[in-house]
GROMACS .gro file of C-alpha atoms in nm:
model
  208
    1MET     CA    1   9.401   9.776   7.611
    2LYS     CA    2   9.309   9.912   7.917
    3SER     CA    3   8.975  10.145   7.997
    4THR     CA    4   9.084  10.217   8.275
    5ILE     CA    5   9.321  10.398   8.465
    6LEU     CA    6   9.349  10.380   8.810
    7PHE     CA    7   9.647  10.585   9.007
    8ASP     CA    8   9.790  10.690   9.324
    9VAL     CA    9   9.890  11.009   9.436
   10ASP     CA   10  10.211  11.046   9.662
   11GLY     CA   11  10.516  10.907   9.440
   12THR     CA   12  10.223  10.872   9.101
   13LEU     CA   13  10.030  11.184   9.041
   14ILE     CA   14  10.239  11.436   9.329
   15ASP     CA   15  10.612  11.434   9.398
   16THR     CA   16  10.493  11.483   9.763
   17GLU     CA   17  10.817  11.277   9.917
   18LYS     CA   18  10.987  11.590  10.084
   19THR     CA   19  10.607  11.742  10.180
   20ILE     CA   20  10.558  11.451  10.349
   21ILE     CA   21  10.896  11.333  10.557
   22LYS     CA   22  10.990  11.735  10.616
   23SER     CA   23  10.601  11.731  10.776
   24PHE     CA   24  10.613  11.467  10.978
   25GLN     CA   25  10.939  11.577  11.070
   26LYS     CA   26  10.798  11.926  11.173
   27THR     CA   27  10.548  11.782  11.406
   28LEU     CA   28  10.720  11.581  11.615
   29SER     CA   29  10.974  11.749  11.670
   30ASP     CA   30  10.695  12.037  11.788
   31THR     CA   31  10.496  11.734  11.983
   32TYR     CA   32  10.763  11.476  12.121
   33GLY     CA   33  11.129  11.735  12.069
   34ILE     CA   34  11.176  11.386  11.888
   35LYS     CA   35  11.373  11.452  11.542
   36PRO     CA   36  11.380  11.147  11.306
   37THR     CA   37  11.603  11.152  11.023
   38ALA     CA   38  11.441  11.081  10.665
   39GLU     CA   39  11.512  10.747  10.635
   40GLU     CA   40  11.424  10.655  10.953
   41LEU     CA   41  11.037  10.799  10.829
   42PHE     CA   42  11.054  10.632  10.459
   43TYR     CA   43  10.796  10.376  10.614
   44ILE     CA   44  10.506  10.682  10.606
   45LEU     CA   45  10.516  10.598  10.233
   46GLY     CA   46  10.246  10.508  10.049
   47ILE     CA   47  10.024  10.452  10.349
   48PRO     CA   48   9.760  10.599  10.556
   49GLY     CA   49   9.856  10.880  10.804
   50THR     CA   50   9.658  10.679  11.082
   51LYS     CA   51   9.919  10.386  11.071
   52ALA     CA   52  10.192  10.618  10.980
   53VAL     CA   53  10.120  10.797  11.380
   54GLU     CA   54  10.041  10.387  11.479
   55ARG     CA   55  10.468  10.416  11.611
   56TYR     CA   56  10.415  10.787  11.848
   57VAL     CA   57  10.068  10.756  11.993
   58HIS     CA   58   9.923  10.568  12.299
   59SER     CA   59   9.570  10.750  12.220
   60GLU     CA   60   9.293  10.756  11.988
   61ALA     CA   61   9.288  11.110  12.076
   62GLU     CA   62   9.641  11.097  12.046
   63SER     CA   63   9.588  11.039  11.700
   64GLN     CA   64   9.355  11.310  11.630
   65LYS     CA   65   9.603  11.567  11.774
   66LEU     CA   66   9.901  11.362  11.581
   67LEU     CA   67   9.708  11.369  11.197
   68ALA     CA   68   9.544  11.750  11.250
   69ASP     CA   69   9.892  11.944  11.330
   70TRP     CA   70  10.066  11.727  11.033
   71ASN     CA   71   9.746  11.771  10.823
   72GLU     CA   72   9.869  12.163  10.910
   73ASN     CA   73  10.225  12.163  10.886
   74ASP     CA   74  10.200  11.941  10.528
   75HIS     CA   75   9.974  12.247  10.433
   76ALA     CA   76  10.132  12.515  10.555
   77MET     CA   77  10.509  12.263  10.325
   78PHE     CA   78  10.291  12.185  10.061
   79HIS     CA   79  10.531  12.380   9.866
   80TYR     CA   80  10.777  12.174   9.817
   81ALA     CA   81  10.580  11.878   9.620
   82THR     CA   82  10.490  11.906   9.211
   83VAL     CA   83  10.393  11.733   8.972
   84PHE     CA   84  10.583  11.483   8.758
   85ASP     CA   85  10.719  11.554   8.428
   86GLY     CA   86  10.504  11.433   8.207
   87ILE     CA   87  10.142  11.319   8.409
   88GLU     CA   88  10.020  11.645   8.301
   89GLN     CA   89  10.075  11.566   7.937
   90ALA     CA   90   9.997  11.186   8.014
   91LEU     CA   91   9.651  11.248   8.152
   92GLU     CA   92   9.558  11.487   7.851
   93ARG     CA   93   9.658  11.292   7.583
   94LEU     CA   94   9.426  10.965   7.827
   95HIS     CA   95   9.151  11.198   7.852
   96GLN     CA   96   9.148  11.275   7.518
   97ARG     CA   97   9.149  10.872   7.421
   98ASN     CA   98   8.752  10.859   7.618
   99ILE     CA   99   8.991  10.670   7.886
  100LYS     CA  100   8.802  10.646   8.219
  101LEU     CA  101   9.072  10.829   8.536
  102GLY     CA  102   9.024  10.741   8.885
  103ILE     CA  103   9.163  10.822   9.198
  104VAL     CA  104   9.234  10.540   9.484
  105THR     CA  105   9.483  10.765   9.728
  106SER     CA  106   9.560  10.708  10.123
  107ARG     CA  107   9.477  11.057  10.124
  108THR     CA  108   9.236  11.130  10.313
  109ASP     CA  109   8.947  11.293  10.219
  110THR     CA  110   9.067  11.612  10.398
  111GLU     CA  111   9.416  11.530  10.236
  112MET     CA  112   9.335  11.521   9.865
  113GLN     CA  113   9.158  11.891   9.873
  114VAL     CA  114   9.528  12.029   9.943
  115VAL     CA  115   9.602  11.811   9.593
  116LYS     CA  116   9.361  11.976   9.421
  117ASP     CA  117   9.414  12.342   9.591
  118ASN     CA  118   9.713  12.298   9.497
  119PHE     CA  119   9.729  12.174   9.138
  120ASP     CA  120   9.434  12.181   8.856
  121ILE     CA  121   9.482  11.820   8.753
  122ASP     CA  122   9.133  11.682   8.907
  123LYS     CA  123   8.974  11.795   8.627
  124TYR     CA  124   9.091  11.447   8.450
  125PHE     CA  125   8.912  11.171   8.677
  126ASP     CA  126   8.667  11.021   8.744
  127ILE     CA  127   8.621  10.925   9.077
  128PHE     CA  128   8.831  10.956   9.354
  129ILE     CA  129   8.885  10.709   9.654
  130THR     CA  130   9.060  10.825   9.932
  131ALA     CA  131   9.140  10.637  10.286
  132SER     CA  132   8.793  10.800  10.396
  133LYS     CA  133   8.581  10.604  10.173
  134THR     CA  134   8.663  10.265  10.311
  135LYS     CA  135   8.661  10.150  10.652
  136LEU     CA  136   9.013   9.888  10.544
  137HIS     CA  137   9.244  10.061  10.318
  138LYS     CA  138   9.554   9.977  10.083
  139PRO     CA  139   9.761   9.680  10.054
  140ASN     CA  140   9.353   9.582  10.157
  141PRO     CA  141   9.149   9.563   9.777
  142ASP     CA  142   8.919   9.733  10.010
  143PRO     CA  143   8.996  10.114   9.801
  144ILE     CA  144   8.938   9.959   9.404
  145LEU     CA  145   8.700   9.770   9.452
  146LYS     CA  146   8.494   9.967   9.582
  147ALA     CA  147   8.673  10.277   9.279
  148MET     CA  148   8.531   9.955   9.018
  149GLU     CA  149   8.188   9.915   9.199
  150THR     CA  150   8.113  10.270   9.142
  151LEU     CA  151   8.210  10.285   8.760
  152ASN     CA  152   8.090   9.936   8.714
  153LEU     CA  153   8.430   9.787   8.578
  154SER     CA  154   8.565   9.502   8.494
  155PRO     CA  155   8.857   9.361   8.606
  156GLN     CA  156   8.993   9.218   8.287
  157ASP     CA  157   8.993   9.661   8.148
  158THR     CA  158   9.110   9.792   8.396
  159MET     CA  159   9.463   9.883   8.577
  160TYR     CA  160   9.590  10.062   8.879
  161VAL     CA  161   9.943  10.208   8.833
  162GLY     CA  162  10.146  10.361   9.216
  163ASP     CA  163  10.434  10.312   9.319
  164SER     CA  164  10.530  10.199   9.635
  165ILE     CA  165  10.436   9.735   9.720
  166TYR     CA  166  10.178   9.880   9.882
  167ASP     CA  167   9.900   9.930   9.549
  168PHE     CA  168  10.106   9.594   9.399
  169GLN     CA  169   9.954   9.405   9.663
  170CYS     CA  170   9.640   9.636   9.626
  171ALA     CA  171   9.597   9.605   9.264
  172LYS     CA  172   9.645   9.173   9.253
  173ASN     CA  173   9.420   9.164   9.594
  174ALA     CA  174   9.184   9.334   9.412
  175GLY     CA  175   9.265   9.137   9.032
  176ILE     CA  176   9.368   9.369   8.845
  177GLU     CA  177   9.708   9.503   8.654
  178PHE     CA  178   9.968   9.656   8.881
  179GLY     CA  179  10.208   9.936   8.686
  180LEU     CA  180  10.436  10.031   8.808
  181ALA     CA  181  10.552  10.469   8.845
  182SER     CA  182  10.879  10.376   8.802
  183TRP     CA  183  10.950  10.744   8.848
  184GLY     CA  184  10.856  10.795   9.196
  185ALA     CA  185  10.864  10.382   9.368
  186LYS     CA  186  11.211  10.295   9.612
  187GLU     CA  187  11.397   9.938   9.467
  188ASN     CA  188  11.235   9.676   9.566
  189PRO     CA  189  11.231   9.305   9.488
  190GLU     CA  190  10.911   9.261   9.487
  191PHE     CA  191  10.914   9.461   9.170
  192ALA     CA  192  10.983   9.208   8.943
  193LYS     CA  193  10.636   9.017   8.974
  194VAL     CA  194  10.458   9.343   8.797
  195ASP     CA  195  10.211   9.340   8.545
  196TYR     CA  196  10.380   9.710   8.337
  197HIS     CA  197  10.742   9.881   8.361
  198LEU     CA  198  10.633  10.273   8.390
  199GLU     CA  199  10.950  10.423   8.274
  200THR     CA  200  10.736  10.705   8.206
  201PRO     CA  201  10.441  10.872   8.285
  202LEU     CA  202  10.347  10.860   7.879
  203ASP     CA  203  10.404  10.457   7.894
  204LEU     CA  204  10.098  10.425   8.005
  205THR     CA  205   9.921  10.605   7.662
  206LYS     CA  206  10.118  10.214   7.511
  207LEU     CA  207   9.828  10.036   7.708
  208VAL     CA  208   9.461  10.215   7.606
   0.00000   0.00000   0.00000
């Protein structure tokens, strides 16, 4: 039984795929006049923005400009995003049972603030570890380890819930169990090895 659950954000708590893809498409079109398909941009889901833009930029200044424009477009298109069905009910039940809840995300502080501004879910969480908080990011274990150190958590009592292979690898590298958010995940043969296949968010209440 777990006493602490850490969550990814995009594809796990919030359905932001359309927002992320459309905002990056607009950014690339406005900046470079190119229009990649949604499928060509699936690689950006679940990784920090700095990694996502690498194949399109040639300098740090260019990277920062593209990221700033993307963030602006993401904010403007955030009306496409929705909280997954069952998330708020699951968070409320976990909170009532005094389960510690945290967020470990590839979003930066600024990008996470967009989520907080649009959805009333941050009240449930004890900690927010964003890409701004660590030098290394998923699948490196540092983000999860940072959360565990801050909250004084033991690996045995902690699990991570996410939708991407990077989330799974981050959890394994940190030595904790992983629950796959099937409602937001894309098929990957590696997911046969996950500790828990969660069909709905309320499945989490069975693990605490």
